[in-house]
C-alpha cells in the first residue's frame, strides 16, 4: 500500500516510474481544453449575443487516458429546451464521431442573460445523458461577463460529476495551454472576418449547404495555431 | 479605413434604400446598419430630406445594440432637438438607459409616458423587456399575459410569450400561445413547425401524433422546411416503434417515416454537401437519447 502526501492510503496500481505524472493527473482530474475547441465555443457565443447557445465537446484522445477536449460542435441558438432538434443533433454528431474516431465527452452552454452563468435544467439534463456514456464528462458554462477584450481569465466555468451531482471544478485543474496565444488567435479570427465562417446545427437546418462540422473554419484555426506546439 | 461607399462601390441613394429595406423587413443586422447608417448621416444628411429622422432612429437603436453609445447619443440629440415633446423620442431615451443598464431610470421615463398615454403599447412592451433583461421571467410572463388581455391581437407579444414559456419548460402554455398564432396566421409554416416541436417535447403517444400532423402541415405550407421534415421522420418513427399502437397505425407511420427519409436524402443530394447520417436513425431509436427526451420535462 502506498501513502500519498495527504496521508490517505492508496492502493498501488501504477508502476513507480510513471507515478509522478499520471497518478497526479488522475487524482487531480485535469481536463485540457484545446485552442480549437475554445475558439469555436467563443465564436459561437459571439455570433449570437442575444440568444442562449449550446454545443457538444468532443475528444479524440482514447478513453481512460488524460482528458482532453480536442474539438467542439456548436449546436443551437434557438429553443434549446425543445426536444426534436436537440435529439436530431445528438444522433447526427454521435454518428459523425464514430466515423471520425472522436467521442462526445461534454456539453457547453452560454446563457442569453449574461449575468447568470449557472447551468439550466436543460443543460443538466443533456450533461447527465452524456455522463451515462462517458464517466469523465464535463459541463462547461460560458461566463458572458468575462467575454470582453483584454480579460485576463478564460470566461468559462466547468462542472464535473461528483457524488451524484454536478460540482464546480477546481479552476487549477482546467488546462488551457498557451492562453495568450489562444486569445490572439481568436482576435485574429475577428479581425480577418473569419469568425463569420462558424456554422452551428441550427444554421445548417436553415441552409443545408452549410457545414456544421466546420471543416473550413477548423483549417483556418489550425493554420493560426503555432506549429511549434503540435497539440494546442 | 475605407468608407462603405468605397468598399462596396455604392452611392448614397443605394445606402439609403438598403436601410429602408432593413427597416421594413425588421432585420436586426445592427453592425451593418451602424456601418452604413453612420456614413450616410455623417456625409449625406442634407440630401436625405425627411427620411433623415427615421434613419436617426434606426441607427440609434442599432448603435445601442452594438454598444456604440457615442453614436446613439448623437442621434438622440438630433431627434430631441427636432421633436422636443415626442413620446417616441422619449421612448428612445429610455432604450438608451436600458442599454446602460439604468433600469430604474428607464422605468421612470416609461411610466411618465404611460401616464400621458396609457395605450402606448411599445412603451408597455419595453417595460416587459426590462423584466426579461433582469432575469425576472415569472414577472415578465405575468405582465405579458396582462398586456395580451388588453391587446389580444398583438402577434409579436403572443410569440414572445411562447418563447418565455418554452424557456420555463411550460410547454402546455407555450402550445396555447402558438395555437393563437396559428389561428390568426394559418399560412405561416414556422408557427406550425414550432407547435409540432412543443408537442413532441411534451411527449406521449397523443402528443407525438399531433406533432406528426403539424410537422406535415408545416411541410404542406413550405416543403423546404428541414426541421419539419426531420420532425416528421422522428415523430413517425417513434409512433411506429411504440408498443401501444395497432398494426395499422404502425404500418402507416412506417410509411410516413420512409417518405420523410427519401425526401431528406433527396434534399441533401440536391442541395447538401454533406452525407446525411440518417441511415443510422432506425438503430438510434433505442438510444438513451430517445428515452431522455420522451420523459416528461423537468419542472
Short mmCIF file of C-alpha atoms in Angstrom, two decimals:
data_model
loop_
_atom_site.label_atom_id
_atom_site.label_comp_id
_atom_site.label_asym_id
_atom_site.label_seq_id
_atom_site.Cartn_x
_atom_site.Cartn_y
_atom_site.Cartn_z
CA UNK A 1 0.00 0.00 0.00
CA UNK A 2 1.20 3.49 -0.76
CA UNK A 3 0.58 6.66 1.11
CA UNK A 4 0.41 9.93 -0.75
CA UNK A 5 1.14 13.36 0.73
CA UNK A 6 -2.22 13.81 2.36
CA UNK A 7 -1.76 10.66 4.40
CA UNK A 8 -4.62 8.86 2.65
CA UNK A 9 -3.77 5.29 1.83
CA UNK A 10 -3.94 4.41 -1.84
CA UNK A 11 -3.59 1.07 -3.48
CA UNK A 12 -0.64 0.93 -5.81
CA UNK A 13 -1.91 0.36 -9.33
CA UNK A 14 0.79 2.01 -11.41
CA UNK A 15 4.46 1.32 -11.94
CA UNK A 16 6.55 3.56 -9.73
CA UNK A 17 8.27 5.29 -12.65
CA UNK A 18 5.07 6.82 -14.01
CA UNK A 19 3.66 7.68 -10.63
CA UNK A 20 4.74 11.30 -10.55
CA UNK A 21 2.91 12.25 -13.75
CA UNK A 22 -0.07 10.05 -14.42
CA UNK A 23 -1.11 9.38 -10.84
CA UNK A 24 -1.15 13.06 -10.17
CA UNK A 25 -3.34 13.98 -13.15
CA UNK A 26 -5.76 11.16 -12.44
CA UNK A 27 -6.04 12.24 -8.85
CA UNK A 28 -6.48 15.90 -9.67
CA UNK A 29 -8.90 15.28 -12.59
CA UNK A 30 -7.16 17.58 -15.00
CA UNK A 31 -9.06 18.48 -18.12
CA UNK A 32 -7.29 20.04 -21.05
CA UNK A 33 -9.15 22.38 -23.37
CA UNK A 34 -7.69 22.77 -26.84
CA UNK A 35 -7.41 26.07 -28.68
CA UNK A 36 -9.68 24.75 -31.43
CA UNK A 37 -12.49 23.85 -29.03
CA UNK A 38 -12.17 27.10 -27.07
CA UNK A 39 -12.06 29.30 -30.18
CA UNK A 40 -15.17 27.79 -31.72
CA UNK A 41 -17.18 27.97 -28.47
CA UNK A 42 -16.19 31.61 -28.08
CA UNK A 43 -17.10 32.37 -31.69
CA UNK A 44 -20.44 30.62 -31.29
CA UNK A 45 -21.38 32.68 -28.23
CA UNK A 46 -20.23 35.86 -30.01
CA UNK A 47 -22.20 35.12 -33.15
CA UNK A 48 -25.50 35.04 -31.23
CA UNK A 49 -25.08 37.54 -28.41
CA UNK A 50 -28.83 37.78 -27.75
CA UNK A 51 -29.52 34.06 -27.60
CA UNK A 52 -28.60 31.17 -25.39
CA UNK A 53 -26.32 28.87 -27.36
CA UNK A 54 -25.13 25.36 -26.75
CA UNK A 55 -22.92 22.68 -28.21
CA UNK A 56 -21.09 19.43 -27.62
CA UNK A 57 -17.50 18.93 -26.52
CA UNK A 58 -15.55 16.21 -28.28
CA UNK A 59 -12.41 14.28 -27.59
CA UNK A 60 -10.21 12.37 -29.98
CA UNK A 61 -7.95 11.03 -27.25
CA UNK A 62 -8.60 7.47 -26.07
CA UNK A 63 -10.96 6.93 -23.16
CA UNK A 64 -9.19 6.27 -19.85
CA UNK A 65 -6.19 8.43 -20.64
CA UNK A 66 -5.71 12.12 -19.89
CA UNK A 67 -8.89 14.05 -20.51
CA UNK A 68 -8.56 16.41 -23.45
CA UNK A 69 -11.33 18.35 -25.16
CA UNK A 70 -9.94 18.47 -28.67
CA UNK A 71 -12.90 19.90 -30.57
CA UNK A 72 -16.48 21.07 -30.22
CA UNK A 73 -19.64 21.11 -32.32
CA UNK A 74 -21.85 24.21 -31.97
CA UNK A 75 -25.46 23.09 -31.91
CA UNK A 76 -28.29 25.51 -31.27
CA UNK A 77 -29.12 29.15 -30.78
CA UNK A 78 -32.91 28.78 -30.63
CA UNK A 79 -35.26 26.75 -28.42
CA UNK A 80 -32.56 24.92 -26.53
CA UNK A 81 -35.16 23.21 -24.38
CA UNK A 82 -37.22 21.71 -27.20
CA UNK A 83 -36.59 18.04 -27.87
CA UNK A 84 -36.73 17.24 -31.60
CA UNK A 85 -33.79 19.25 -32.93
CA UNK A 86 -31.66 18.51 -29.86
CA UNK A 87 -32.29 14.80 -30.32
CA UNK A 88 -31.57 15.03 -34.02
CA UNK A 89 -28.33 16.92 -33.44
CA UNK A 90 -27.14 14.49 -30.75
CA UNK A 91 -27.64 11.48 -33.00
CA UNK A 92 -26.05 13.15 -36.03
CA UNK A 93 -23.00 14.25 -34.02
CA UNK A 94 -22.74 10.82 -32.42
CA UNK A 95 -22.75 9.15 -35.83
CA UNK A 96 -20.16 11.60 -37.15
CA UNK A 97 -17.97 10.98 -34.11
CA UNK A 98 -17.89 7.22 -34.69
CA UNK A 99 -16.83 7.86 -38.27
CA UNK A 100 -14.07 10.26 -37.21
CA UNK A 101 -12.76 8.43 -34.11
CA UNK A 102 -13.98 11.04 -31.67
CA UNK A 103 -16.36 10.77 -28.77
CA UNK A 104 -18.79 13.16 -27.12
CA UNK A 105 -17.40 13.95 -23.71
CA UNK A 106 -19.08 17.15 -22.67
CA UNK A 107 -21.58 19.90 -23.22
CA UNK A 108 -21.26 23.69 -23.28
CA UNK A 109 -23.81 26.45 -22.98
CA UNK A 110 -23.80 30.23 -22.92
CA UNK A 111 -26.93 31.82 -21.43
CA UNK A 112 -28.60 34.77 -23.13
CA UNK A 113 -28.71 36.54 -19.78
CA UNK A 114 -25.07 37.49 -19.36
CA UNK A 115 -25.18 37.94 -15.60
CA UNK A 116 -26.34 34.38 -14.99
CA UNK A 117 -23.92 31.66 -15.97
CA UNK A 118 -25.45 28.87 -13.91
CA UNK A 119 -26.47 25.64 -15.68
CA UNK A 120 -30.14 25.49 -16.71
CA UNK A 121 -32.27 22.35 -16.25
CA UNK A 122 -31.83 21.64 -19.95
CA UNK A 123 -28.02 21.84 -19.62
CA UNK A 124 -28.04 19.48 -16.64
CA UNK A 125 -30.29 17.02 -18.47
CA UNK A 126 -28.09 16.80 -21.54
CA UNK A 127 -24.89 16.65 -19.48
CA UNK A 128 -26.44 13.82 -17.46
CA UNK A 129 -27.09 11.84 -20.61
CA UNK A 130 -23.53 12.36 -21.80
CA UNK A 131 -22.26 11.25 -18.39
CA UNK A 132 -24.13 7.97 -18.80
CA UNK A 133 -21.92 7.19 -21.77
CA UNK A 134 -18.73 8.87 -20.57
CA UNK A 135 -17.77 8.84 -16.92
CA UNK A 136 -15.45 11.84 -17.04
CA UNK A 137 -17.95 14.03 -18.85
CA UNK A 138 -17.80 17.75 -18.21
CA UNK A 139 -20.36 20.52 -18.29
CA UNK A 140 -18.99 23.87 -19.38
CA UNK A 141 -20.81 27.16 -18.91
CA UNK A 142 -19.52 30.22 -20.72
CA UNK A 143 -19.38 33.26 -18.48
CA UNK A 144 -20.61 36.10 -20.68
CA UNK A 145 -19.49 38.76 -18.23
CA UNK A 146 -15.86 37.81 -18.85
CA UNK A 147 -16.11 37.95 -22.61
CA UNK A 148 -14.57 41.34 -23.21
CA UNK A 149 -11.30 42.22 -24.96
CA UNK A 150 -8.38 42.20 -22.58
CA UNK A 151 -9.99 39.96 -20.00
CA UNK A 152 -7.19 38.01 -18.36
CA UNK A 153 -9.13 34.93 -17.36
CA UNK A 154 -10.87 32.38 -19.57
CA UNK A 155 -14.63 33.07 -19.50
CA UNK A 156 -15.52 29.52 -18.59
CA UNK A 157 -16.88 27.65 -15.59
CA UNK A 158 -16.58 23.89 -15.61
CA UNK A 159 -18.57 21.30 -13.74
CA UNK A 160 -17.83 17.62 -13.20
CA UNK A 161 -19.80 14.76 -11.77
CA UNK A 162 -19.09 14.18 -8.09
CA UNK A 163 -21.26 12.35 -5.58
CA UNK A 164 -24.28 12.16 -7.90
CA UNK A 165 -24.34 15.88 -8.63
CA UNK A 166 -22.60 18.39 -10.86
CA UNK A 167 -19.94 20.17 -8.83
CA UNK A 168 -17.76 23.11 -9.73
CA UNK A 169 -14.39 22.00 -10.92
CA UNK A 170 -11.30 23.45 -9.35
CA UNK A 171 -10.04 26.17 -11.72
CA UNK A 172 -6.50 24.87 -11.35
CA UNK A 173 -7.38 21.56 -12.91
CA UNK A 174 -8.55 23.18 -16.15
CA UNK A 175 -5.64 23.39 -18.54
CA UNK A 176 -5.66 25.89 -21.35
CA UNK A 177 -2.25 25.64 -22.88
CA UNK A 178 -0.85 28.85 -24.37
CA UNK A 179 -3.70 31.02 -23.14
CA UNK A 180 -2.24 34.22 -24.63
CA UNK A 181 -1.76 32.57 -27.98
CA UNK A 182 -5.32 31.26 -27.94
CA UNK A 183 -6.65 34.76 -27.21
CA UNK A 184 -4.58 36.19 -30.01
CA UNK A 185 -5.88 33.55 -32.43
CA UNK A 186 -9.47 34.44 -31.51
CA UNK A 187 -8.72 38.13 -32.07
CA UNK A 188 -7.19 37.36 -35.44
CA UNK A 189 -10.32 35.47 -36.45
CA UNK A 190 -12.40 38.52 -35.60
CA UNK A 191 -10.20 40.98 -37.45
CA UNK A 192 -9.99 38.84 -40.57
CA UNK A 193 -13.77 38.36 -40.55
CA UNK A 194 -13.32 34.59 -40.39
CA UNK A 195 -15.49 34.41 -37.28
CA UNK A 196 -18.47 34.60 -39.65
CA UNK A 197 -17.48 31.20 -41.06
CA UNK A 198 -18.78 29.42 -37.95
CA UNK A 199 -21.83 27.25 -38.65
CA UNK A 200 -23.96 25.72 -35.91
CA UNK A 201 -26.51 22.95 -36.33
CA UNK A 202 -29.41 25.42 -36.32
CA UNK A 203 -27.84 27.37 -39.19
CA UNK A 204 -27.28 24.12 -41.05
CA UNK A 205 -31.02 23.36 -40.84
CA UNK A 206 -31.78 26.82 -42.22
CA UNK A 207 -29.44 26.12 -45.13
CA UNK A 208 -28.20 22.58 -45.54
CA UNK A 209 -25.34 23.61 -47.80
CA UNK A 210 -23.65 24.94 -44.65
CA UNK A 211 -21.25 22.53 -42.96
CA UNK A 212 -21.92 22.04 -39.23
CA UNK A 213 -18.62 20.19 -38.84
CA UNK A 214 -16.89 23.47 -39.73
CA UNK A 215 -14.08 21.92 -41.79
CA UNK A 216 -13.17 25.27 -43.35
CA UNK A 217 -13.02 27.15 -40.07
CA UNK A 218 -11.12 24.30 -38.40
CA UNK A 219 -8.47 24.54 -41.12
CA UNK A 220 -8.16 28.32 -40.64
CA UNK A 221 -7.75 27.94 -36.90
CA UNK A 222 -5.18 25.15 -37.19
CA UNK A 223 -3.21 27.36 -39.61
CA UNK A 224 -3.04 30.05 -36.93
CA UNK A 225 -2.03 27.65 -34.17
CA UNK A 226 1.73 27.80 -33.71
CA UNK A 227 3.43 24.89 -35.47
CA UNK A 228 5.92 24.57 -32.60
CA UNK A 229 3.13 23.42 -30.35
CA UNK A 230 1.52 20.44 -32.06
CA UNK A 231 -1.29 19.64 -29.65
CA UNK A 232 -2.74 23.03 -28.69
CA UNK B 1 -10.21 52.68 -43.02
CA UNK B 2 -12.18 52.90 -46.25
CA UNK B 3 -15.76 54.01 -46.31
CA UNK B 4 -18.73 51.76 -47.08
CA UNK B 5 -19.31 53.58 -50.36
CA UNK B 6 -15.72 52.87 -51.40
CA UNK B 7 -15.64 49.29 -50.14
CA UNK B 8 -18.85 48.25 -51.83
CA UNK B 9 -18.91 50.81 -54.64
CA UNK B 10 -22.36 52.15 -53.75
CA UNK B 11 -23.80 55.64 -53.89
CA UNK B 12 -25.70 57.31 -51.07
CA UNK B 13 -29.08 56.53 -52.63
CA UNK B 14 -28.34 52.81 -52.58
CA UNK B 15 -27.26 53.06 -48.96
CA UNK B 16 -30.48 54.87 -48.08
CA UNK B 17 -32.54 52.22 -49.92
CA UNK B 18 -30.70 49.41 -48.15
CA UNK B 19 -31.53 50.99 -44.80
CA UNK B 20 -35.17 51.24 -45.81
CA UNK B 21 -35.26 47.57 -46.81
CA UNK B 22 -33.75 46.54 -43.48
CA UNK B 23 -36.23 48.77 -41.65
CA UNK B 24 -39.26 47.45 -43.49
CA UNK B 25 -38.25 43.83 -43.13
CA UNK B 26 -37.28 44.28 -39.50
CA UNK B 27 -33.74 42.91 -39.80
CA UNK B 28 -31.58 43.12 -36.73
CA UNK B 29 -28.23 43.30 -38.56
CA UNK B 30 -27.09 46.05 -36.25
CA UNK B 31 -23.40 46.10 -37.16
CA UNK B 32 -24.23 46.64 -40.83
CA UNK B 33 -26.87 49.27 -40.02
CA UNK B 34 -24.33 51.15 -37.92
CA UNK B 35 -21.66 50.99 -40.66
CA UNK B 36 -23.97 52.12 -43.45
CA UNK B 37 -26.10 54.49 -41.37
CA UNK B 38 -23.24 56.30 -39.68
CA UNK B 39 -21.62 57.11 -43.00
CA UNK B 40 -24.94 58.18 -44.52
CA UNK B 41 -25.64 60.51 -41.61
CA UNK B 42 -22.16 61.98 -41.47
CA UNK B 43 -21.70 62.54 -45.20
CA UNK B 44 -25.16 62.88 -46.71
CA UNK B 45 -27.63 64.02 -44.04
CA UNK B 46 -28.65 67.11 -46.00
CA UNK B 47 -29.68 65.03 -49.03
CA UNK B 48 -31.99 62.70 -47.08
CA UNK B 49 -34.88 65.11 -46.59
CA UNK B 50 -37.47 64.00 -44.05
CA UNK B 51 -36.12 60.45 -44.20
CA UNK B 52 -33.25 61.58 -42.01
CA UNK B 53 -35.30 61.38 -38.81
CA UNK B 54 -36.39 57.78 -39.24
CA UNK B 55 -32.82 56.94 -40.18
CA UNK B 56 -31.57 58.59 -36.99
CA UNK B 57 -33.98 56.40 -35.06
CA UNK B 58 -32.94 53.24 -36.89
CA UNK B 59 -29.23 53.95 -36.50
CA UNK B 60 -29.65 54.86 -32.84
CA UNK B 61 -31.30 51.54 -31.99
CA UNK B 62 -28.63 49.65 -33.96
CA UNK B 63 -25.93 51.65 -32.17
CA UNK B 64 -27.36 50.61 -28.79
CA UNK B 65 -27.23 47.01 -29.98
CA UNK B 66 -23.51 47.39 -30.74
CA UNK B 67 -22.60 49.29 -27.56
CA UNK B 68 -21.89 52.44 -29.60
CA UNK B 69 -23.20 54.88 -27.01
CA UNK B 70 -21.37 57.77 -28.68
CA UNK B 71 -23.33 57.30 -31.89
CA UNK B 72 -26.60 56.57 -30.07
CA UNK B 73 -26.20 59.77 -28.02
CA UNK B 74 -25.60 61.99 -31.05
CA UNK B 75 -28.60 60.51 -32.91
CA UNK B 76 -30.75 61.04 -29.83
CA UNK B 77 -29.67 64.68 -29.57
CA UNK B 78 -30.68 65.35 -33.16
CA UNK B 79 -34.07 63.75 -32.58
CA UNK B 80 -34.62 65.61 -29.28
CA UNK B 81 -33.87 68.89 -30.98
CA UNK B 82 -36.31 68.23 -33.79
CA UNK B 83 -39.09 66.62 -31.73
CA UNK B 84 -38.77 68.05 -28.21
CA UNK B 85 -42.05 66.73 -26.75
CA UNK B 86 -42.30 63.46 -28.57
CA UNK B 87 -43.18 60.26 -26.71
CA UNK B 88 -41.43 58.30 -29.40
CA UNK B 89 -38.16 60.12 -28.74
CA UNK B 90 -38.65 59.76 -25.00
CA UNK B 91 -39.01 56.02 -25.51
CA UNK B 92 -35.70 56.02 -27.41
CA UNK B 93 -34.06 57.81 -24.49
CA UNK B 94 -35.46 55.06 -22.29
CA UNK B 95 -33.93 52.41 -24.55
CA UNK B 96 -30.57 54.10 -24.17
CA UNK B 97 -30.93 53.93 -20.39
CA UNK B 98 -31.79 50.25 -20.72
CA UNK B 99 -28.63 49.68 -22.76
CA UNK B 100 -26.66 51.34 -19.94
CA UNK B 101 -28.46 49.01 -17.51
CA UNK B 102 -30.01 52.01 -15.73
CA UNK B 103 -33.30 50.16 -15.46
CA UNK B 104 -34.86 52.26 -12.71
CA UNK B 105 -34.31 55.47 -14.67
CA UNK B 106 -35.66 53.80 -17.81
CA UNK B 107 -38.77 52.64 -15.96
CA UNK B 108 -39.37 56.16 -14.59
CA UNK B 109 -39.25 57.54 -18.12
CA UNK B 110 -41.60 54.86 -19.41
CA UNK B 111 -44.03 55.39 -16.55
CA UNK B 112 -44.19 59.10 -17.37
CA UNK B 113 -45.06 58.25 -20.98
CA UNK B 114 -47.74 55.81 -19.85
CA UNK B 115 -49.26 58.39 -17.51
CA UNK B 116 -49.83 60.64 -20.52
CA UNK B 117 -50.76 57.84 -22.86
CA UNK B 118 -51.80 54.55 -21.20
CA UNK B 119 -52.36 52.82 -24.53
CA UNK B 120 -48.76 53.27 -25.68
CA UNK B 121 -48.14 49.60 -26.41
CA UNK B 122 -44.49 49.97 -27.45
CA UNK B 123 -43.66 51.51 -24.09
CA UNK B 124 -45.52 48.82 -22.18
CA UNK B 125 -43.51 46.20 -24.04
CA UNK B 126 -40.28 48.00 -23.18
CA UNK B 127 -41.14 47.62 -19.50
CA UNK B 128 -41.61 43.90 -20.03
CA UNK B 129 -38.25 43.75 -21.83
CA UNK B 130 -36.63 45.27 -18.76
CA UNK B 131 -38.04 42.47 -16.63
CA UNK B 132 -36.60 39.94 -19.06
CA UNK B 133 -33.20 41.64 -19.04
CA UNK B 134 -33.22 41.48 -15.26
CA UNK B 135 -33.93 37.76 -15.40
CA UNK B 136 -37.37 38.19 -13.82
CA UNK B 137 -39.10 35.68 -16.09
CA UNK B 138 -42.18 34.99 -13.99
CA UNK B 139 -42.94 38.69 -13.67
CA UNK B 140 -42.34 39.22 -17.36
CA UNK B 141 -44.75 36.36 -18.09
CA UNK B 142 -47.37 37.82 -15.75
CA UNK B 143 -47.09 41.31 -17.26
CA UNK B 144 -47.18 39.95 -20.79
CA UNK B 145 -50.33 37.97 -20.01
CA UNK B 146 -51.99 41.12 -18.63
CA UNK B 147 -50.89 43.02 -21.71
CA UNK B 148 -52.37 40.40 -24.00
CA UNK B 149 -55.73 40.53 -22.19
CA UNK B 150 -55.98 44.12 -23.40
CA UNK B 151 -54.20 43.84 -26.73
CA UNK B 152 -55.25 40.37 -27.82
CA UNK B 153 -54.24 40.86 -31.46
CA UNK B 154 -50.57 41.59 -30.85
CA UNK B 155 -48.80 38.78 -32.72
CA UNK B 156 -45.34 39.79 -31.61
CA UNK B 157 -46.44 39.62 -28.00
CA UNK B 158 -48.01 36.18 -28.39
CA UNK B 159 -44.79 34.91 -29.93
CA UNK B 160 -42.65 36.47 -27.22
CA UNK B 161 -44.87 34.81 -24.61
CA UNK B 162 -44.49 31.42 -26.28
CA UNK B 163 -40.71 31.85 -26.16
CA UNK B 164 -40.84 32.74 -22.46
CA UNK B 165 -42.96 29.68 -21.70
CA UNK B 166 -40.60 27.43 -23.69
CA UNK B 167 -37.66 28.71 -21.64
CA UNK B 168 -39.56 27.95 -18.46
CA UNK B 169 -40.38 24.45 -19.73
CA UNK B 170 -44.11 25.26 -19.53
CA UNK B 171 -44.88 23.53 -22.79
CA UNK B 172 -48.66 23.41 -22.39
CA UNK B 173 -48.88 27.20 -22.16
CA UNK B 174 -46.38 27.64 -24.98
CA UNK B 175 -48.60 25.42 -27.12
CA UNK B 176 -51.59 27.62 -26.27
CA UNK B 177 -49.77 30.74 -27.48
CA UNK B 178 -48.73 29.01 -30.68
CA UNK B 179 -52.34 27.88 -31.22
CA UNK B 180 -53.39 31.55 -31.08
CA UNK B 181 -50.72 32.39 -33.64
CA UNK B 182 -51.70 29.53 -35.95
CA UNK B 183 -55.34 30.61 -35.83
CA UNK B 184 -54.53 34.13 -36.97
CA UNK B 185 -51.69 33.11 -39.31
CA UNK B 186 -52.83 29.83 -40.87
CA UNK B 187 -50.30 30.07 -43.70
CA UNK B 188 -47.25 30.53 -41.50
CA UNK B 189 -45.23 27.31 -41.64
CA UNK B 190 -42.93 28.38 -38.81
CA UNK B 191 -45.73 28.51 -36.24
CA UNK B 192 -46.93 25.03 -37.29
CA UNK B 193 -43.43 23.65 -37.01
CA UNK B 194 -42.77 25.26 -33.61
CA UNK B 195 -46.10 23.97 -32.32
CA UNK B 196 -45.15 20.49 -33.50
CA UNK B 197 -41.79 20.76 -31.72
CA UNK B 198 -43.53 21.72 -28.47
CA UNK B 199 -45.96 18.80 -28.77
CA UNK B 200 -43.08 16.40 -29.48
CA UNK B 201 -41.27 17.68 -26.40
CA UNK B 202 -44.34 17.16 -24.23
CA UNK B 203 -44.15 13.51 -25.24
CA UNK B 204 -46.65 10.67 -25.03
CA UNK B 205 -48.40 8.99 -27.92
CA UNK B 206 -51.18 11.54 -28.38
CA UNK B 207 -48.77 14.47 -28.48
CA UNK B 208 -46.47 12.65 -30.87
CA UNK B 209 -49.37 12.08 -33.27
CA UNK B 210 -50.27 15.76 -33.06
CA UNK B 211 -46.63 16.64 -33.61
CA UNK B 212 -46.51 14.49 -36.71
CA UNK B 213 -49.67 16.11 -38.09
CA UNK B 214 -48.35 19.60 -37.56
CA UNK B 215 -44.92 18.82 -38.99
CA UNK B 216 -46.79 17.53 -42.04
CA UNK B 217 -48.88 20.71 -42.15
CA UNK B 218 -45.73 22.85 -41.98
CA UNK B 219 -44.32 20.89 -44.91
CA UNK B 220 -47.51 21.44 -46.89
CA UNK B 221 -47.04 25.16 -46.39
CA UNK B 222 -43.31 25.07 -47.11
CA UNK B 223 -41.81 21.88 -48.45
CA UNK B 224 -38.26 23.09 -47.84
CA UNK B 225 -38.63 23.34 -44.06
CA UNK B 226 -35.94 20.87 -42.99
CA UNK B 227 -36.90 20.96 -39.32
CA UNK B 228 -40.41 19.89 -40.24
CA UNK B 229 -39.08 17.11 -42.45
CA UNK B 230 -36.79 15.74 -39.76
CA UNK B 231 -39.55 16.23 -37.20
CA UNK B 232 -41.97 14.25 -39.32
CA UNK B 233 -39.43 11.44 -39.64
CA UNK B 234 -38.74 11.34 -35.92
CA UNK B 235 -42.32 11.52 -34.71
CA UNK B 236 -43.50 8.89 -37.21
CA UNK B 237 -40.61 6.60 -36.22
CA UNK B 238 -41.35 6.94 -32.51
CA UNK B 239 -45.04 6.19 -33.08
CA UNK B 240 -44.21 3.17 -35.22
CA UNK B 241 -41.85 1.89 -32.52
CA UNK B 242 -44.39 2.29 -29.72
CA UNK B 243 -45.79 -0.98 -28.31
CA UNK B 244 -49.17 0.69 -27.73
CA UNK B 245 -50.20 1.22 -31.35
CA UNK B 246 -52.25 -1.03 -33.60
CA UNK B 247 -50.68 -2.81 -36.55
CA UNK B 248 -52.38 -0.42 -38.96
CA UNK B 249 -51.08 2.71 -37.20
CA UNK B 250 -47.63 1.15 -37.11
CA UNK B 251 -47.75 0.42 -40.83
CA UNK B 252 -48.95 3.93 -41.68
CA UNK B 253 -46.23 5.58 -39.63
CA UNK B 254 -43.52 3.38 -41.08
CA UNK B 255 -44.73 4.63 -44.47
CA UNK B 256 -44.63 8.29 -43.35
CA UNK B 257 -41.14 7.80 -41.92
CA UNK B 258 -39.93 6.17 -45.12
CA UNK B 259 -41.35 9.01 -47.19
CA UNK B 260 -39.61 11.55 -44.96
CA UNK B 261 -36.32 9.66 -45.26
CA UNK B 262 -36.48 9.73 -49.04
CA UNK B 263 -37.29 13.45 -49.06
CA UNK B 264 -34.39 14.17 -46.71
CA UNK B 265 -31.94 12.12 -48.80
CA UNK B 266 -33.11 13.90 -51.91
CA UNK B 267 -32.72 17.31 -50.30
CA UNK B 268 -29.15 16.50 -49.31
CA UNK B 269 -28.31 15.10 -52.72
CA UNK B 270 -29.70 18.13 -54.49
CA UNK B 271 -28.60 20.91 -52.15
CA UNK B 272 -26.45 19.50 -49.40
CA UNK B 273 -22.72 18.96 -49.47
CA UNK B 274 -22.63 16.57 -46.59
CA UNK B 275 -23.55 12.95 -46.34
CA UNK B 276 -26.67 12.71 -44.23
CA UNK B 277 -26.21 10.14 -41.49
CA UNK B 278 -29.91 9.37 -41.47
CA UNK B 279 -29.13 5.73 -42.17
CA UNK B 280 -28.29 5.23 -38.52
CA UNK B 281 -31.64 6.54 -37.31
CA UNK B 282 -33.61 3.29 -37.04
CA UNK B 283 -30.81 1.92 -34.87
CA UNK B 284 -30.71 5.06 -32.76
CA UNK B 285 -34.37 4.85 -31.75
CA UNK B 286 -33.44 2.63 -28.83
CA UNK B 287 -30.66 5.01 -27.92
CA UNK B 288 -30.57 6.58 -24.49
CA UNK B 289 -31.18 9.96 -26.10
CA UNK B 290 -34.60 8.77 -27.13
CA UNK B 291 -35.63 7.80 -23.61
CA UNK B 292 -34.29 11.05 -22.20
CA UNK B 293 -36.43 13.18 -24.39
CA UNK B 294 -39.55 11.07 -24.01
CA UNK B 295 -39.58 11.72 -20.28
CA UNK B 296 -41.85 14.44 -19.01
CA UNK B 297 -39.96 17.72 -18.98
CA UNK B 298 -38.33 18.87 -15.75
CA UNK B 299 -40.10 21.48 -13.62
#
